[in-house]
PDB file of C-alpha atoms in Angstrom:
ATOM      1  CA  MET A   1      39.615 -46.943 -16.259  1.00  0.00           C
ATOM      2  CA  PHE A   2      39.080 -46.644 -12.468  1.00  0.00           C
ATOM      3  CA  ARG A   3      42.558 -48.030 -11.770  1.00  0.00           C
ATOM      4  CA  ASN A   4      44.214 -45.420 -13.958  1.00  0.00           C
ATOM      5  CA  MET A   5      42.543 -42.527 -12.120  1.00  0.00           C
ATOM      6  CA  THR A   6      44.348 -40.464  -9.549  1.00  0.00           C
ATOM      7  CA  ILE A   7      43.213 -40.588  -5.907  1.00  0.00           C
ATOM      8  CA  SER A   8      41.580 -37.143  -6.148  1.00  0.00           C
ATOM      9  CA  LYS A   9      39.617 -38.145  -9.247  1.00  0.00           C
ATOM     10  CA  ARG A  10      38.455 -41.305  -7.489  1.00  0.00           C
ATOM     11  CA  LEU A  11      37.270 -39.280  -4.559  1.00  0.00           C
ATOM     12  CA  TYR A  12      35.456 -36.856  -6.778  1.00  0.00           C
ATOM     13  CA  LEU A  13      33.828 -39.706  -8.679  1.00  0.00           C
ATOM     14  CA  GLY A  14      32.717 -41.360  -5.461  1.00  0.00           C
ATOM     15  CA  PHE A  15      31.188 -38.251  -3.975  1.00  0.00           C
ATOM     16  CA  GLY A  16      29.672 -37.358  -7.358  1.00  0.00           C
ATOM     17  CA  LEU A  17      27.890 -40.645  -7.531  1.00  0.00           C
ATOM     18  CA  MET A  18      26.537 -40.288  -3.992  1.00  0.00           C
ATOM     19  CA  ILE A  19      25.309 -36.720  -4.713  1.00  0.00           C
ATOM     20  CA  LEU A  20      23.695 -38.010  -7.910  1.00  0.00           C
ATOM     21  CA  LEU A  21      21.814 -40.644  -5.941  1.00  0.00           C
ATOM     22  CA  MET A  22      20.685 -38.047  -3.395  1.00  0.00           C
ATOM     23  CA  LEU A  23      19.395 -35.822  -6.161  1.00  0.00           C
ATOM     24  CA  LEU A  24      17.575 -38.761  -7.674  1.00  0.00           C
ATOM     25  CA  ILE A  25      15.937 -39.545  -4.337  1.00  0.00           C
ATOM     26  CA  VAL A  26      14.904 -35.915  -3.868  1.00  0.00           C
ATOM     27  CA  ALA A  27      13.468 -35.719  -7.417  1.00  0.00           C
ATOM     28  CA  ILE A  28      11.429 -38.915  -6.920  1.00  0.00           C
ATOM     29  CA  GLY A  29      10.283 -37.731  -3.479  1.00  0.00           C
ATOM     30  CA  VAL A  30       9.132 -34.342  -4.725  1.00  0.00           C
ATOM     31  CA  ASN A  31       7.246 -35.936  -7.640  1.00  0.00           C
ATOM     32  CA  ARG A  32       5.454 -38.468  -5.456  1.00  0.00           C
ATOM     33  CA  VAL A  33       4.661 -35.932  -2.669  1.00  0.00           C
ATOM     34  CA  ASN A  34       3.239 -33.506  -5.225  1.00  0.00           C
ATOM     35  CA  PHE A  35       0.978 -36.226  -6.622  1.00  0.00           C
ATOM     36  CA  ILE A  36      -0.271 -37.221  -3.176  1.00  0.00           C
ATOM     37  CA  ASP A  37      -0.767 -33.515  -2.235  1.00  0.00           C
ATOM     38  CA  ASN A  38      -2.770 -32.814  -5.421  1.00  0.00           C
ATOM     39  CA  THR A  39      -4.876 -35.897  -4.902  1.00  0.00           C
ATOM     40  CA  LEU A  40      -5.680 -35.037  -1.269  1.00  0.00           C
ATOM     41  CA  GLN A  41      -6.392 -31.453  -2.356  1.00  0.00           C
ATOM     42  CA  GLU A  42      -8.868 -32.717  -4.970  1.00  0.00           C
ATOM     43  CA  ILE A  43     -10.587 -34.894  -2.381  1.00  0.00           C
ATOM     44  CA  VAL A  44     -10.673 -32.429   0.497  1.00  0.00           C
ATOM     45  CA  GLU A  45     -10.875 -29.024  -1.179  1.00  0.00           C
ATOM     46  CA  VAL A  46     -12.835 -29.872  -4.365  1.00  0.00           C
ATOM     47  CA  ASN A  47     -14.903 -33.098  -4.326  1.00  0.00           C
ATOM     48  CA  SER A  48     -15.825 -32.964  -0.711  1.00  0.00           C
ATOM     49  CA  VAL A  49     -16.734 -29.271  -0.913  1.00  0.00           C
ATOM     50  CA  LYS A  50     -19.065 -29.894  -3.878  1.00  0.00           C
ATOM     51  CA  GLN A  51     -20.518 -32.825  -2.027  1.00  0.00           C
ATOM     52  CA  ARG A  52     -21.161 -30.690   1.059  1.00  0.00           C
ATOM     53  CA  TYR A  53     -23.017 -28.051  -0.988  1.00  0.00           C
ATOM     54  CA  ALA A  54     -25.065 -30.809  -2.577  1.00  0.00           C
ATOM     55  CA  ILE A  55     -25.870 -32.152   0.873  1.00  0.00           C
ATOM     56  CA  ASN A  56     -27.084 -28.645   1.763  1.00  0.00           C
ATOM     57  CA  PHE A  57     -29.307 -28.829  -1.361  1.00  0.00           C
ATOM     58  CA  ARG A  58     -30.747 -32.081  -0.147  1.00  0.00           C
ATOM     59  CA  GLY A  59     -31.507 -30.848   3.319  1.00  0.00           C
ATOM     60  CA  SER A  60     -33.193 -27.718   1.975  1.00  0.00           C
ATOM     61  CA  VAL A  61     -35.324 -29.604  -0.588  1.00  0.00           C
ATOM     62  CA  HIS A  62     -36.278 -32.300   1.888  1.00  0.00           C
ATOM     63  CA  ASP A  63     -37.403 -29.772   4.538  1.00  0.00           C
ATOM     64  CA  ARG A  64     -39.212 -27.622   1.958  1.00  0.00           C
ATOM     65  CA  ALA A  65     -41.185 -30.651   0.828  1.00  0.00           C
ATOM     66  CA  ILE A  66     -42.358 -31.118   4.441  1.00  0.00           C
ATOM     67  CA  ALA A  67     -43.060 -27.421   4.819  1.00  0.00           C
ATOM     68  CA  ILE A  68     -45.222 -27.140   1.693  1.00  0.00           C
ATOM     69  CA  ARG A  69     -47.107 -30.247   2.839  1.00  0.00           C
ATOM     70  CA  ASP A  70     -47.819 -28.512   6.139  1.00  0.00           C
ATOM     71  CA  VAL A  71     -48.975 -25.392   4.292  1.00  0.00           C
ATOM     72  CA  VAL A  72     -51.627 -27.496   2.590  1.00  0.00           C
ATOM     73  CA  LEU A  73     -52.547 -29.250   5.835  1.00  0.00           C
ATOM     74  CA  ALA A  74     -52.945 -25.968   7.711  1.00  0.00           C
ATOM     75  CA  ASP A  75     -56.618 -25.024   8.429  1.00  0.00           C
ATOM     76  CA  SER A  76     -56.150 -21.491   7.216  1.00  0.00           C
ATOM     77  CA  VAL A  77     -53.618 -18.762   6.463  1.00  0.00           C
ATOM     78  CA  ASN A  78     -54.074 -17.544  10.076  1.00  0.00           C
ATOM     79  CA  ASP A  79     -53.033 -20.935  11.471  1.00  0.00           C
ATOM     80  CA  ASP A  80     -49.676 -21.026  13.245  1.00  0.00           C
ATOM     81  CA  LEU A  81     -48.693 -24.103  11.219  1.00  0.00           C
ATOM     82  CA  TYR A  82     -49.240 -22.131   8.009  1.00  0.00           C
ATOM     83  CA  LYS A  83     -47.199 -19.113   9.224  1.00  0.00           C
ATOM     84  CA  LYS A  84     -44.379 -21.317  10.531  1.00  0.00           C
ATOM     85  CA  SER A  85     -44.231 -23.327   7.281  1.00  0.00           C
ATOM     86  CA  ILE A  86     -44.120 -20.160   5.077  1.00  0.00           C
ATOM     87  CA  ALA A  87     -41.271 -18.841   7.197  1.00  0.00           C
ATOM     88  CA  ASP A  88     -39.436 -22.130   6.956  1.00  0.00           C
ATOM     89  CA  ILE A  89     -39.805 -22.191   3.192  1.00  0.00           C
ATOM     90  CA  SER A  90     -38.414 -18.742   2.880  1.00  0.00           C
ATOM     91  CA  LYS A  91     -35.430 -19.564   5.124  1.00  0.00           C
ATOM     92  CA  LEU A  92     -34.725 -22.813   3.332  1.00  0.00           C
ATOM     93  CA  GLU A  93     -34.789 -21.061  -0.086  1.00  0.00           C
ATOM     94  CA  LYS A  94     -32.139 -18.609   1.096  1.00  0.00           C
ATOM     95  CA  PHE A  95     -30.005 -21.456   2.468  1.00  0.00           C
ATOM     96  CA  TYR A  96     -30.248 -23.293  -0.798  1.00  0.00           C
ATOM     97  CA  ALA A  97     -29.430 -20.135  -2.809  1.00  0.00           C
ATOM     98  CA  GLU A  98     -26.279 -19.538  -0.761  1.00  0.00           C
ATOM     99  CA  SER A  99     -24.961 -23.057  -1.446  1.00  0.00           C
ATOM    100  CA  ALA A 100     -26.036 -22.824  -5.093  1.00  0.00           C
ATOM    101  CA  LYS A 101     -23.952 -19.621  -5.489  1.00  0.00           C
ATOM    102  CA  LEU A 102     -20.870 -21.251  -3.954  1.00  0.00           C
ATOM    103  CA  MET A 103     -21.383 -24.275  -6.208  1.00  0.00           C
ATOM    104  CA  ASP A 104     -21.627 -22.090  -9.304  1.00  0.00           C
ATOM    105  CA  ASP A 105     -18.405 -20.359  -8.304  1.00  0.00           C
ATOM    106  CA  ILE A 106     -16.602 -23.705  -8.375  1.00  0.00           C
ATOM    107  CA  PHE A 107     -18.061 -24.643 -11.725  1.00  0.00           C
ATOM    108  CA  SER A 108     -17.310 -21.231 -13.220  1.00  0.00           C
ATOM    109  CA  ILE A 109     -13.570 -21.783 -12.715  1.00  0.00           C
ATOM    110  CA  LYS A 110     -13.911 -25.015 -14.731  1.00  0.00           C
ATOM    111  CA  GLU A 111     -11.045 -26.729 -12.860  1.00  0.00           C
ATOM    112  CA  ASN A 112     -11.541 -30.258 -11.478  1.00  0.00           C
ATOM    113  CA  VAL A 113     -14.994 -30.319 -13.045  1.00  0.00           C
ATOM    114  CA  ASP A 114     -16.042 -32.963 -15.553  1.00  0.00           C
ATOM    115  CA  ASP A 115     -18.875 -33.326 -18.044  1.00  0.00           C
ATOM    116  CA  GLU A 116     -20.900 -35.706 -15.865  1.00  0.00           C
ATOM    117  CA  GLU A 117     -20.947 -33.199 -12.984  1.00  0.00           C
ATOM    118  CA  ILE A 118     -22.025 -30.433 -15.317  1.00  0.00           C
ATOM    119  CA  ARG A 119     -24.844 -32.615 -16.663  1.00  0.00           C
ATOM    120  CA  ILE A 120     -26.158 -33.556 -13.185  1.00  0.00           C
ATOM    121  CA  LEU A 121     -25.992 -30.031 -11.906  1.00  0.00           C
ATOM    122  CA  LYS A 122     -27.823 -28.786 -15.006  1.00  0.00           C
ATOM    123  CA  GLN A 123     -30.538 -31.353 -14.427  1.00  0.00           C
ATOM    124  CA  ILE A 124     -30.828 -30.243 -10.769  1.00  0.00           C
ATOM    125  CA  LYS A 125     -31.397 -26.652 -11.902  1.00  0.00           C
ATOM    126  CA  GLU A 126     -33.975 -27.737 -14.462  1.00  0.00           C
ATOM    127  CA  ILE A 127     -35.958 -29.598 -11.800  1.00  0.00           C
ATOM    128  CA  GLU A 128     -35.620 -26.649  -9.452  1.00  0.00           C
ATOM    129  CA  ASN A 129     -37.017 -24.275 -12.133  1.00  0.00           C
ATOM    130  CA  LYS A 130     -39.942 -26.678 -12.640  1.00  0.00           C
ATOM    131  CA  THR A 131     -40.731 -27.245  -8.939  1.00  0.00           C
ATOM    132  CA  LEU A 132     -40.491 -23.715  -7.466  1.00  0.00           C
ATOM    133  CA  PRO A 133     -43.433 -22.296  -9.525  1.00  0.00           C
ATOM    134  CA  MET A 134     -45.598 -25.184  -8.219  1.00  0.00           C
ATOM    135  CA  VAL A 135     -44.682 -24.307  -4.637  1.00  0.00           C
ATOM    136  CA  GLU A 136     -45.511 -20.653  -5.218  1.00  0.00           C
ATOM    137  CA  TYR A 137     -48.787 -21.548  -6.873  1.00  0.00           C
ATOM    138  CA  ILE A 138     -49.790 -23.863  -3.977  1.00  0.00           C
ATOM    139  CA  ILE A 139     -49.245 -20.937  -1.601  1.00  0.00           C
ATOM    140  CA  VAL A 140     -51.345 -18.699  -3.867  1.00  0.00           C
ATOM    141  CA  LEU A 141     -54.178 -21.258  -3.941  1.00  0.00           C
ATOM    142  CA  LYS A 142     -53.984 -21.578  -0.203  1.00  0.00           C
ATOM    143  CA  ASN A 143     -54.175 -17.827   0.269  1.00  0.00           C
ATOM    144  CA  LYS A 144     -57.308 -17.835  -1.923  1.00  0.00           C
ATOM    145  CA  GLY A 145     -58.862 -20.488   0.216  1.00  0.00           C
ATOM    146  CA  GLN A 146     -58.732 -23.053  -2.596  1.00  0.00           C
ATOM    147  CA  ASN A 147     -57.539 -25.850  -0.320  1.00  0.00           C
ATOM    148  CA  GLU A 148     -58.708 -28.723  -2.514  1.00  0.00           C
ATOM    149  CA  GLU A 149     -56.915 -27.405  -5.606  1.00  0.00           C
ATOM    150  CA  ALA A 150     -53.738 -26.843  -3.554  1.00  0.00           C
ATOM    151  CA  SER A 151     -53.923 -30.373  -2.230  1.00  0.00           C
ATOM    152  CA  LYS A 152     -54.364 -31.848  -5.683  1.00  0.00           C
ATOM    153  CA  LEU A 153     -51.459 -29.895  -7.113  1.00  0.00           C
ATOM    154  CA  LEU A 154     -49.302 -31.089  -4.194  1.00  0.00           C
ATOM    155  CA  THR A 155     -50.179 -34.782  -4.456  1.00  0.00           C
ATOM    156  CA  ILE A 156     -50.386 -35.097  -8.278  1.00  0.00           C
ATOM    157  CA  GLN A 157     -47.432 -32.975  -9.472  1.00  0.00           C
ATOM    158  CA  THR A 158     -45.375 -31.273  -6.755  1.00  0.00           C
ATOM    159  CA  ALA A 159     -44.669 -34.334  -4.615  1.00  0.00           C
ATOM    160  CA  ASN A 160     -43.204 -36.162  -7.620  1.00  0.00           C
ATOM    161  CA  ALA A 161     -41.152 -33.084  -8.567  1.00  0.00           C
ATOM    162  CA  PHE A 162     -39.634 -32.981  -5.115  1.00  0.00           C
ATOM    163  CA  THR A 163     -38.901 -36.710  -5.286  1.00  0.00           C
ATOM    164  CA  GLU A 164     -37.148 -36.247  -8.636  1.00  0.00           C
ATOM    165  CA  TRP A 165     -35.282 -33.235  -7.350  1.00  0.00           C
ATOM    166  CA  LEU A 166     -33.990 -35.189  -4.326  1.00  0.00           C
ATOM    167  CA  LYS A 167     -33.059 -38.174  -6.499  1.00  0.00           C
ATOM    168  CA  THR A 168     -30.967 -36.052  -8.815  1.00  0.00           C
ATOM    169  CA  ILE A 169     -29.238 -34.303  -5.923  1.00  0.00           C
ATOM    170  CA  ASN A 170     -28.420 -37.729  -4.404  1.00  0.00           C
ATOM    171  CA  GLU A 171     -26.957 -38.721  -7.814  1.00  0.00           C
ATOM    172  CA  PHE A 172     -24.645 -35.733  -7.589  1.00  0.00           C
ATOM    173  CA  ILE A 173     -23.594 -36.593  -3.982  1.00  0.00           C
ATOM    174  CA  ASP A 174     -22.947 -40.239  -4.920  1.00  0.00           C
ATOM    175  CA  TYR A 175     -20.881 -39.162  -7.911  1.00  0.00           C
ATOM    176  CA  GLN A 176     -18.617 -37.068  -5.729  1.00  0.00           C
ATOM    177  CA  GLU A 177     -18.267 -39.954  -3.313  1.00  0.00           C
ATOM    178  CA  ALA A 178     -17.337 -42.298  -6.197  1.00  0.00           C
ATOM    179  CA  LYS A 179     -14.637 -39.828  -7.333  1.00  0.00           C
ATOM    180  CA  ASN A 180     -13.189 -39.784  -3.827  1.00  0.00           C
ATOM    181  CA  GLN A 181     -13.259 -43.586  -3.719  1.00  0.00           C
ATOM    182  CA  ILE A 182     -11.217 -43.706  -6.906  1.00  0.00           C
ATOM    183  CA  ALA A 183      -8.735 -41.005  -5.891  1.00  0.00           C
ATOM    184  CA  THR A 184      -8.025 -42.235  -2.331  1.00  0.00           C
ATOM    185  CA  PRO A 185      -6.649 -45.694  -3.315  1.00  0.00           C
ATOM    186  CA  LYS A 186      -4.405 -44.007  -5.935  1.00  0.00           C
ATOM    187  CA  ALA A 187      -2.863 -41.756  -3.311  1.00  0.00           C
ATOM    188  CA  ARG A 188      -2.334 -44.751  -1.004  1.00  0.00           C
ATOM    189  CA  GLU A 189      -0.816 -46.775  -3.822  1.00  0.00           C
ATOM    190  CA  VAL A 190       1.601 -44.030  -4.691  1.00  0.00           C
ATOM    191  CA  ALA A 191       2.546 -43.558  -0.994  1.00  0.00           C
ATOM    192  CA  SER A 192       3.126 -47.296  -0.613  1.00  0.00           C
ATOM    193  CA  SER A 193       5.195 -47.610  -3.804  1.00  0.00           C
ATOM    194  CA  PHE A 194       7.186 -44.524  -2.802  1.00  0.00           C
ATOM    195  CA  SER A 195       8.090 -46.054   0.550  1.00  0.00           C
ATOM    196  CA  PHE A 196       9.209 -49.286  -1.228  1.00  0.00           C
ATOM    197  CA  MET A 197      11.192 -47.331  -3.803  1.00  0.00           C
ATOM    198  CA  MET A 198      12.918 -45.321  -1.124  1.00  0.00           C
ATOM    199  CA  ILE A 199      14.057 -48.507   0.636  1.00  0.00           C
ATOM    200  CA  VAL A 200      15.324 -49.951  -2.661  1.00  0.00           C
ATOM    201  CA  VAL A 201      17.225 -46.747  -3.531  1.00  0.00           C
ATOM    202  CA  LEU A 202      18.624 -46.630   0.001  1.00  0.00           C
ATOM    203  CA  ILE A 203      19.949 -50.188  -0.263  1.00  0.00           C
ATOM    204  CA  ILE A 204      21.447 -49.500  -3.698  1.00  0.00           C
ATOM    205  CA  SER A 205      23.060 -46.319  -2.328  1.00  0.00           C
ATOM    206  CA  LEU A 206      24.587 -48.247   0.576  1.00  0.00           C
ATOM    207  CA  ILE A 207      25.938 -50.882  -1.801  1.00  0.00           C
ATOM    208  CA  ILE A 208      27.410 -48.324  -4.184  1.00  0.00           C
ATOM    209  CA  GLY A 209      28.773 -46.191  -1.377  1.00  0.00           C
ATOM    210  CA  THR A 210      30.319 -49.152   0.422  1.00  0.00           C
ATOM    211  CA  SER A 211      31.862 -50.442  -2.881  1.00  0.00           C
ATOM    212  CA  ILE A 212      33.332 -47.031  -3.695  1.00  0.00           C
ATOM    213  CA  ALA A 213      34.692 -46.645  -0.213  1.00  0.00           C
ATOM    214  CA  PHE A 214      36.226 -50.105  -0.390  1.00  0.00           C
ATOM    215  CA  PHE A 215      37.950 -49.556  -3.708  1.00  0.00           C
ATOM    216  CA  ILE A 216      39.189 -46.127  -2.751  1.00  0.00           C
ATOM    217  CA  SER A 217      40.477 -47.445   0.590  1.00  0.00           C
ATOM    218  CA  LYS A 218      42.152 -50.410  -1.129  1.00  0.00           C
ATOM    219  CA  ASN A 219      43.817 -48.163  -3.657  1.00  0.00           C
ATOM    220  CA  LEU A 220      44.909 -45.710  -0.953  1.00  0.00           C
ATOM    221  CA  SER A 221      46.448 -48.575   1.062  1.00  0.00           C
ATOM    222  CA  LYS A 222      48.189 -49.855  -2.053  1.00  0.00           C
ATOM    223  CA  SER A 223      49.534 -46.405  -2.895  1.00  0.00           C
ATOM    224  CA  ALA A 224      50.658 -45.899   0.672  1.00  0.00           C
ATOM    225  CA  PHE A 225      52.422 -49.225   0.675  1.00  0.00           C
ATOM    226  CA  LEU A 226      54.225 -48.428  -2.583  1.00  0.00           C
ATOM    227  CA  ILE A 227      55.305 -45.051  -1.284  1.00  0.00           C
ATOM    228  CA  GLN A 228      56.570 -46.580   1.905  1.00  0.00           C
ATOM    229  CA  TYR A 229      58.329 -49.246  -0.060  1.00  0.00           C
ATOM    230  CA  GLU A 230      60.072 -46.753  -2.271  1.00  0.00           C
ATOM    231  CA  ILE A 231      61.100 -44.644   0.684  1.00  0.00           C
ATOM    232  CA  GLY A 232      62.491 -47.779   2.303  1.00  0.00           C
ATOM    233  CA  ARG A 233      64.518 -48.632  -0.711  1.00  0.00           C
ATOM    234  CA  ALA A 234      65.933 -45.130  -0.908  1.00  0.00           C
ATOM    235  CA  HIS A 235      67.164 -45.346   2.658  1.00  0.00           C
ATOM    236  CA  VAL A 236      68.841 -48.779   2.313  1.00  0.00           C
ATOM    237  CA  TRP A 237      72.486 -48.427   3.435  1.00  0.00           C
ATOM    238  CA  THR A 238      75.032 -49.263   0.749  1.00  0.00           C
ATOM    239  CA  PRO A 239      78.570 -50.194   2.073  1.00  0.00           C
ATOM    240  CA  VAL A 240      81.465 -48.172   0.730  1.00  0.00           C
ATOM    241  CA  THR A 241      84.404 -50.180  -0.743  1.00  0.00           C
ATOM    242  CA  GLU A 242      87.851 -48.880   0.137  1.00  0.00           C
ATOM    243  CA  TYR A 243      90.650 -49.203  -2.321  1.00  0.00           C
ATOM    244  CA  ASP A 244      94.246 -49.100  -1.378  1.00  0.00           C
TER     245      ASP A 244
END
């Protein structure tokens, strides 16, 4: 079929195949780049952001546990340690609330959020709702001068609540890290396979392009030779015979 084609059709076919290969490369490239971009976006702009807010949770809860302990250890409500600890608790609560609001905004969109994350965050809030009233009551007891009762509440219940709170927050942080550990190798694998695929497609393109150029050049040479041959025959001198 290729032999019966005109030169112009052969040229169109050759360039058409090359353009088709270029479009194939572009389509594969766009697909792979989009996958890598989406994966990196999930890691950097979603998972790592949630992880950072959870780390803020942990810092706030850890420091509040120390502050409420210092409240109990203070000699009286007039003690500088007591006043500083109360101020720290208030500041840390606001810091926690700011991160919690930003976290809730992410979960309200319900994109890139799975059931396990929802479960852990719900558990964090449940422990928070259980622990904060204890903290407030310890401060009330301390203000009333009931130091022994405040100390018992701290050691028997509140300390364990803080420990559970921190443990659950750490579970959320570790879960985000695990998600990143799964997503990162996938992006690297796609990038590596894409590089290999591009090399293979490039080699195939060179082979096809070289083959097409060879056949077209061969046929052009043959056509040129035939044309030259026919022209040569047409100009061959034929002697004229004279008759008496």
